[in-house]
PDB file of C-alpha atoms in Angstrom:
ATOM      1  CA  UNK A   1      11.850 -26.771   7.861  1.00 36.00           C
ATOM      2  CA  UNK A   2       9.498 -24.255   9.369  1.00 57.00           C
ATOM      3  CA  UNK A   3       5.787 -24.824   9.125  1.00 54.00           C
ATOM      4  CA  UNK A   4       3.763 -22.188   7.274  1.00 73.00           C
ATOM      5  CA  UNK A   5       0.618 -21.226   9.088  1.00 84.00           C
ATOM      6  CA  UNK A   6      -2.377 -19.656   7.302  1.00 85.00           C
ATOM      7  CA  UNK A   7      -1.702 -16.384   9.159  1.00 85.00           C
ATOM      8  CA  UNK A   8       1.844 -16.261   7.812  1.00 87.00           C
ATOM      9  CA  UNK A   9       0.556 -16.921   4.263  1.00 90.00           C
ATOM     10  CA  UNK A  10      -1.975 -14.061   4.688  1.00 91.00           C
ATOM     11  CA  UNK A  11       0.763 -11.725   5.840  1.00 90.00           C
ATOM     12  CA  UNK A  12       2.980 -12.674   2.882  1.00 92.00           C
ATOM     13  CA  UNK A  13       0.111 -12.147   0.428  1.00 94.00           C
ATOM     14  CA  UNK A  14      -0.893  -8.822   1.935  1.00 94.00           C
ATOM     15  CA  UNK A  15       2.683  -7.558   2.011  1.00 94.00           C
ATOM     16  CA  UNK A  16       3.241  -8.682  -1.558  1.00 95.00           C
ATOM     17  CA  UNK A  17       0.048  -6.959  -2.785  1.00 95.00           C
ATOM     18  CA  UNK A  18       1.070  -3.688  -1.107  1.00 94.00           C
ATOM     19  CA  UNK A  19       4.609  -3.890  -2.417  1.00 95.00           C
ATOM     20  CA  UNK A  20       3.457  -4.574  -5.991  1.00 95.00           C
ATOM     21  CA  UNK A  21       0.954  -1.701  -5.690  1.00 94.00           C
ATOM     22  CA  UNK A  22       3.782   0.632  -4.687  1.00 94.00           C
ATOM     23  CA  UNK A  23       6.078  -0.532  -7.473  1.00 94.00           C
ATOM     24  CA  UNK A  24       3.386  -0.488 -10.238  1.00 94.00           C
ATOM     25  CA  UNK A  25       3.730   3.223 -11.191  1.00 94.00           C
ATOM     26  CA  UNK A  26       7.529   2.910 -11.460  1.00 94.00           C
ATOM     27  CA  UNK A  27       7.406  -0.271 -13.485  1.00 94.00           C
ATOM     28  CA  UNK A  28       4.767   1.123 -15.819  1.00 94.00           C
ATOM     29  CA  UNK A  29       6.774   4.289 -16.290  1.00 94.00           C
ATOM     30  CA  UNK A  30       9.811   2.235 -17.213  1.00 94.00           C
ATOM     31  CA  UNK A  31       7.789   0.093 -19.590  1.00 94.00           C
ATOM     32  CA  UNK A  32       6.289   3.230 -21.252  1.00 93.00           C
ATOM     33  CA  UNK A  33       9.774   4.714 -21.558  1.00 93.00           C
ATOM     34  CA  UNK A  34      11.129   1.571 -23.242  1.00 93.00           C
ATOM     35  CA  UNK A  35       8.187   1.084 -25.615  1.00 93.00           C
ATOM     36  CA  UNK A  36       7.308   4.619 -26.690  1.00 92.00           C
ATOM     37  CA  UNK A  37      10.482   6.469 -25.674  1.00 89.00           C
ATOM     38  CA  UNK A  38       8.323   8.790 -23.657  1.00 90.00           C
ATOM     39  CA  UNK A  39       8.434   9.119 -19.866  1.00 89.00           C
ATOM     40  CA  UNK A  40       4.981   9.021 -18.291  1.00 89.00           C
ATOM     41  CA  UNK A  41       4.719   8.603 -14.522  1.00 89.00           C
ATOM     42  CA  UNK A  42       1.153   8.128 -13.234  1.00 89.00           C
ATOM     43  CA  UNK A  43       1.415   9.316  -9.639  1.00 88.00           C
ATOM     44  CA  UNK A  44      -2.289   8.767  -9.055  1.00 88.00           C
ATOM     45  CA  UNK A  45      -2.184   5.086  -9.823  1.00 91.00           C
ATOM     46  CA  UNK A  46      -1.807   3.931  -6.234  1.00 90.00           C
ATOM     47  CA  UNK A  47      -4.937   5.853  -5.259  1.00 90.00           C
ATOM     48  CA  UNK A  48      -6.805   4.631  -8.341  1.00 90.00           C
ATOM     49  CA  UNK A  49      -6.089   1.079  -7.180  1.00 91.00           C
ATOM     50  CA  UNK A  50      -7.347   1.790  -3.671  1.00 90.00           C
ATOM     51  CA  UNK A  51      -9.515  -1.339  -3.564  1.00 93.00           C
ATOM     52  CA  UNK A  52      -6.379  -3.413  -4.111  1.00 94.00           C
ATOM     53  CA  UNK A  53      -4.665  -1.580  -1.264  1.00 93.00           C
ATOM     54  CA  UNK A  54      -7.650  -2.255   1.004  1.00 94.00           C
ATOM     55  CA  UNK A  55      -7.556  -5.966   0.157  1.00 94.00           C
ATOM     56  CA  UNK A  56      -3.809  -6.130   0.842  1.00 94.00           C
ATOM     57  CA  UNK A  57      -4.233  -4.256   4.133  1.00 93.00           C
ATOM     58  CA  UNK A  58      -7.078  -6.622   5.112  1.00 93.00           C
ATOM     59  CA  UNK A  59      -4.912  -9.652   4.537  1.00 94.00           C
ATOM     60  CA  UNK A  60      -2.083  -8.023   6.486  1.00 92.00           C
ATOM     61  CA  UNK A  61      -4.435  -7.119   9.363  1.00 91.00           C
ATOM     62  CA  UNK A  62      -5.916 -10.583   9.599  1.00 92.00           C
ATOM     63  CA  UNK A  63      -2.477 -12.212   9.507  1.00 90.00           C
ATOM     64  CA  UNK A  64      -1.127  -9.852  12.196  1.00 88.00           C
ATOM     65  CA  UNK A  65      -4.081 -10.330  14.518  1.00 88.00           C
ATOM     66  CA  UNK A  66      -4.128 -14.142  14.264  1.00 87.00           C
ATOM     67  CA  UNK A  67      -0.390 -14.324  15.003  1.00 82.00           C
ATOM     68  CA  UNK A  68      -0.832 -11.897  17.908  1.00 80.00           C
ATOM     69  CA  UNK A  69       2.106  -9.823  16.953  1.00 75.00           C
ATOM     70  CA  UNK A  70       3.074  -6.287  17.723  1.00 80.00           C
ATOM     71  CA  UNK A  71       0.707  -4.173  15.691  1.00 79.00           C
ATOM     72  CA  UNK A  72       1.769  -0.655  16.571  1.00 80.00           C
ATOM     73  CA  UNK A  73       2.656   0.315  12.978  1.00 80.00           C
ATOM     74  CA  UNK A  74      -0.504  -1.368  11.733  1.00 84.00           C
ATOM     75  CA  UNK A  75      -2.722   0.714  14.067  1.00 85.00           C
ATOM     76  CA  UNK A  76      -0.942   3.908  13.031  1.00 88.00           C
ATOM     77  CA  UNK A  77      -0.884   3.474   9.222  1.00 87.00           C
ATOM     78  CA  UNK A  78      -4.102   1.537   8.564  1.00 89.00           C
ATOM     79  CA  UNK A  79      -6.517   4.276   9.759  1.00 91.00           C
ATOM     80  CA  UNK A  80      -4.336   6.837   8.005  1.00 89.00           C
ATOM     81  CA  UNK A  81      -4.525   4.915   4.711  1.00 90.00           C
ATOM     82  CA  UNK A  82      -8.315   4.420   4.989  1.00 90.00           C
ATOM     83  CA  UNK A  83      -9.074   8.035   5.927  1.00 92.00           C
ATOM     84  CA  UNK A  84      -6.940   9.590   3.249  1.00 90.00           C
ATOM     85  CA  UNK A  85      -8.215   7.188   0.607  1.00 89.00           C
ATOM     86  CA  UNK A  86     -11.802   7.908   1.556  1.00 91.00           C
ATOM     87  CA  UNK A  87     -11.156  11.665   1.602  1.00 89.00           C
ATOM     88  CA  UNK A  88      -9.455  11.471  -1.805  1.00 86.00           C
ATOM     89  CA  UNK A  89     -12.483   9.710  -3.264  1.00 87.00           C
ATOM     90  CA  UNK A  90     -15.189  11.806  -1.644  1.00 89.00           C
ATOM     91  CA  UNK A  91     -13.973  15.397  -1.857  1.00 85.00           C
ATOM     92  CA  UNK A  92     -15.263  17.339  -4.870  1.00 85.00           C
ATOM     93  CA  UNK A  93     -12.825  19.731  -6.440  1.00 85.00           C
ATOM     94  CA  UNK A  94     -10.317  20.023  -3.619  1.00 83.00           C
ATOM     95  CA  UNK A  95      -7.428  22.470  -3.847  1.00 89.00           C
ATOM     96  CA  UNK A  96      -4.327  21.008  -5.514  1.00 89.00           C
ATOM     97  CA  UNK A  97      -2.311  21.543  -2.292  1.00 93.00           C
ATOM     98  CA  UNK A  98      -4.825  19.601  -0.181  1.00 90.00           C
ATOM     99  CA  UNK A  99      -5.148  16.768  -2.612  1.00 89.00           C
ATOM    100  CA  UNK A 100      -1.375  16.571  -3.097  1.00 90.00           C
ATOM    101  CA  UNK A 101      -0.855  16.475   0.676  1.00 92.00           C
ATOM    102  CA  UNK A 102      -3.454  13.761   1.107  1.00 92.00           C
ATOM    103  CA  UNK A 103      -1.978  11.719  -1.741  1.00 92.00           C
ATOM    104  CA  UNK A 104       1.499  11.942  -0.107  1.00 93.00           C
ATOM    105  CA  UNK A 105      -0.041  10.828   3.247  1.00 94.00           C
ATOM    106  CA  UNK A 106      -1.766   7.932   1.510  1.00 93.00           C
ATOM    107  CA  UNK A 107       1.432   6.748  -0.192  1.00 93.00           C
ATOM    108  CA  UNK A 108       3.410   7.116   3.023  1.00 94.00           C
ATOM    109  CA  UNK A 109       0.805   4.988   4.862  1.00 94.00           C
ATOM    110  CA  UNK A 110       1.161   2.296   2.146  1.00 93.00           C
ATOM    111  CA  UNK A 111       4.962   2.390   2.659  1.00 94.00           C
ATOM    112  CA  UNK A 112       4.412   2.084   6.425  1.00 93.00           C
ATOM    113  CA  UNK A 113       2.021  -0.844   6.051  1.00 92.00           C
ATOM    114  CA  UNK A 114       4.535  -2.538   3.734  1.00 93.00           C
ATOM    115  CA  UNK A 115       7.289  -1.925   6.260  1.00 92.00           C
ATOM    116  CA  UNK A 116       5.110  -3.423   8.969  1.00 91.00           C
ATOM    117  CA  UNK A 117       4.520  -6.554   6.865  1.00 91.00           C
ATOM    118  CA  UNK A 118       8.178  -7.009   6.125  1.00 91.00           C
ATOM    119  CA  UNK A 119       9.149  -6.376   9.760  1.00 90.00           C
ATOM    120  CA  UNK A 120       6.528  -8.776  11.027  1.00 87.00           C
ATOM    121  CA  UNK A 121       7.562 -11.539   8.610  1.00 85.00           C
ATOM    122  CA  UNK A 122      11.191 -11.258   9.731  1.00 85.00           C
ATOM    123  CA  UNK A 123      10.251 -11.843  13.368  1.00 77.00           C
TER     124      UNK A 123
END
């Protein structure tokens, strides 16, 4: 049986938090469809729960750094996630194209961080 280190536990928790955050809009849309027979997909939910994403990314970063693993994907997607989330929260009345583009970048960075967590846990 393999021993679980605190860094591996932090990586599992961080990856799970990011994965649940990504799946939350889909699961809530399915729940709304079943309960009220009306499809409602909240595409802004991942950005609204940005603090949860930051906590998951923090756990993933600490776990990766303490295990001294390859962190190339982490160093690409973590600044992208933080910058786009900050810009989404700070900009006043941005154009719909700019805010949509930044929201797509933010969600892609969450997918990249989740992929990093899953890839690191498999190694």
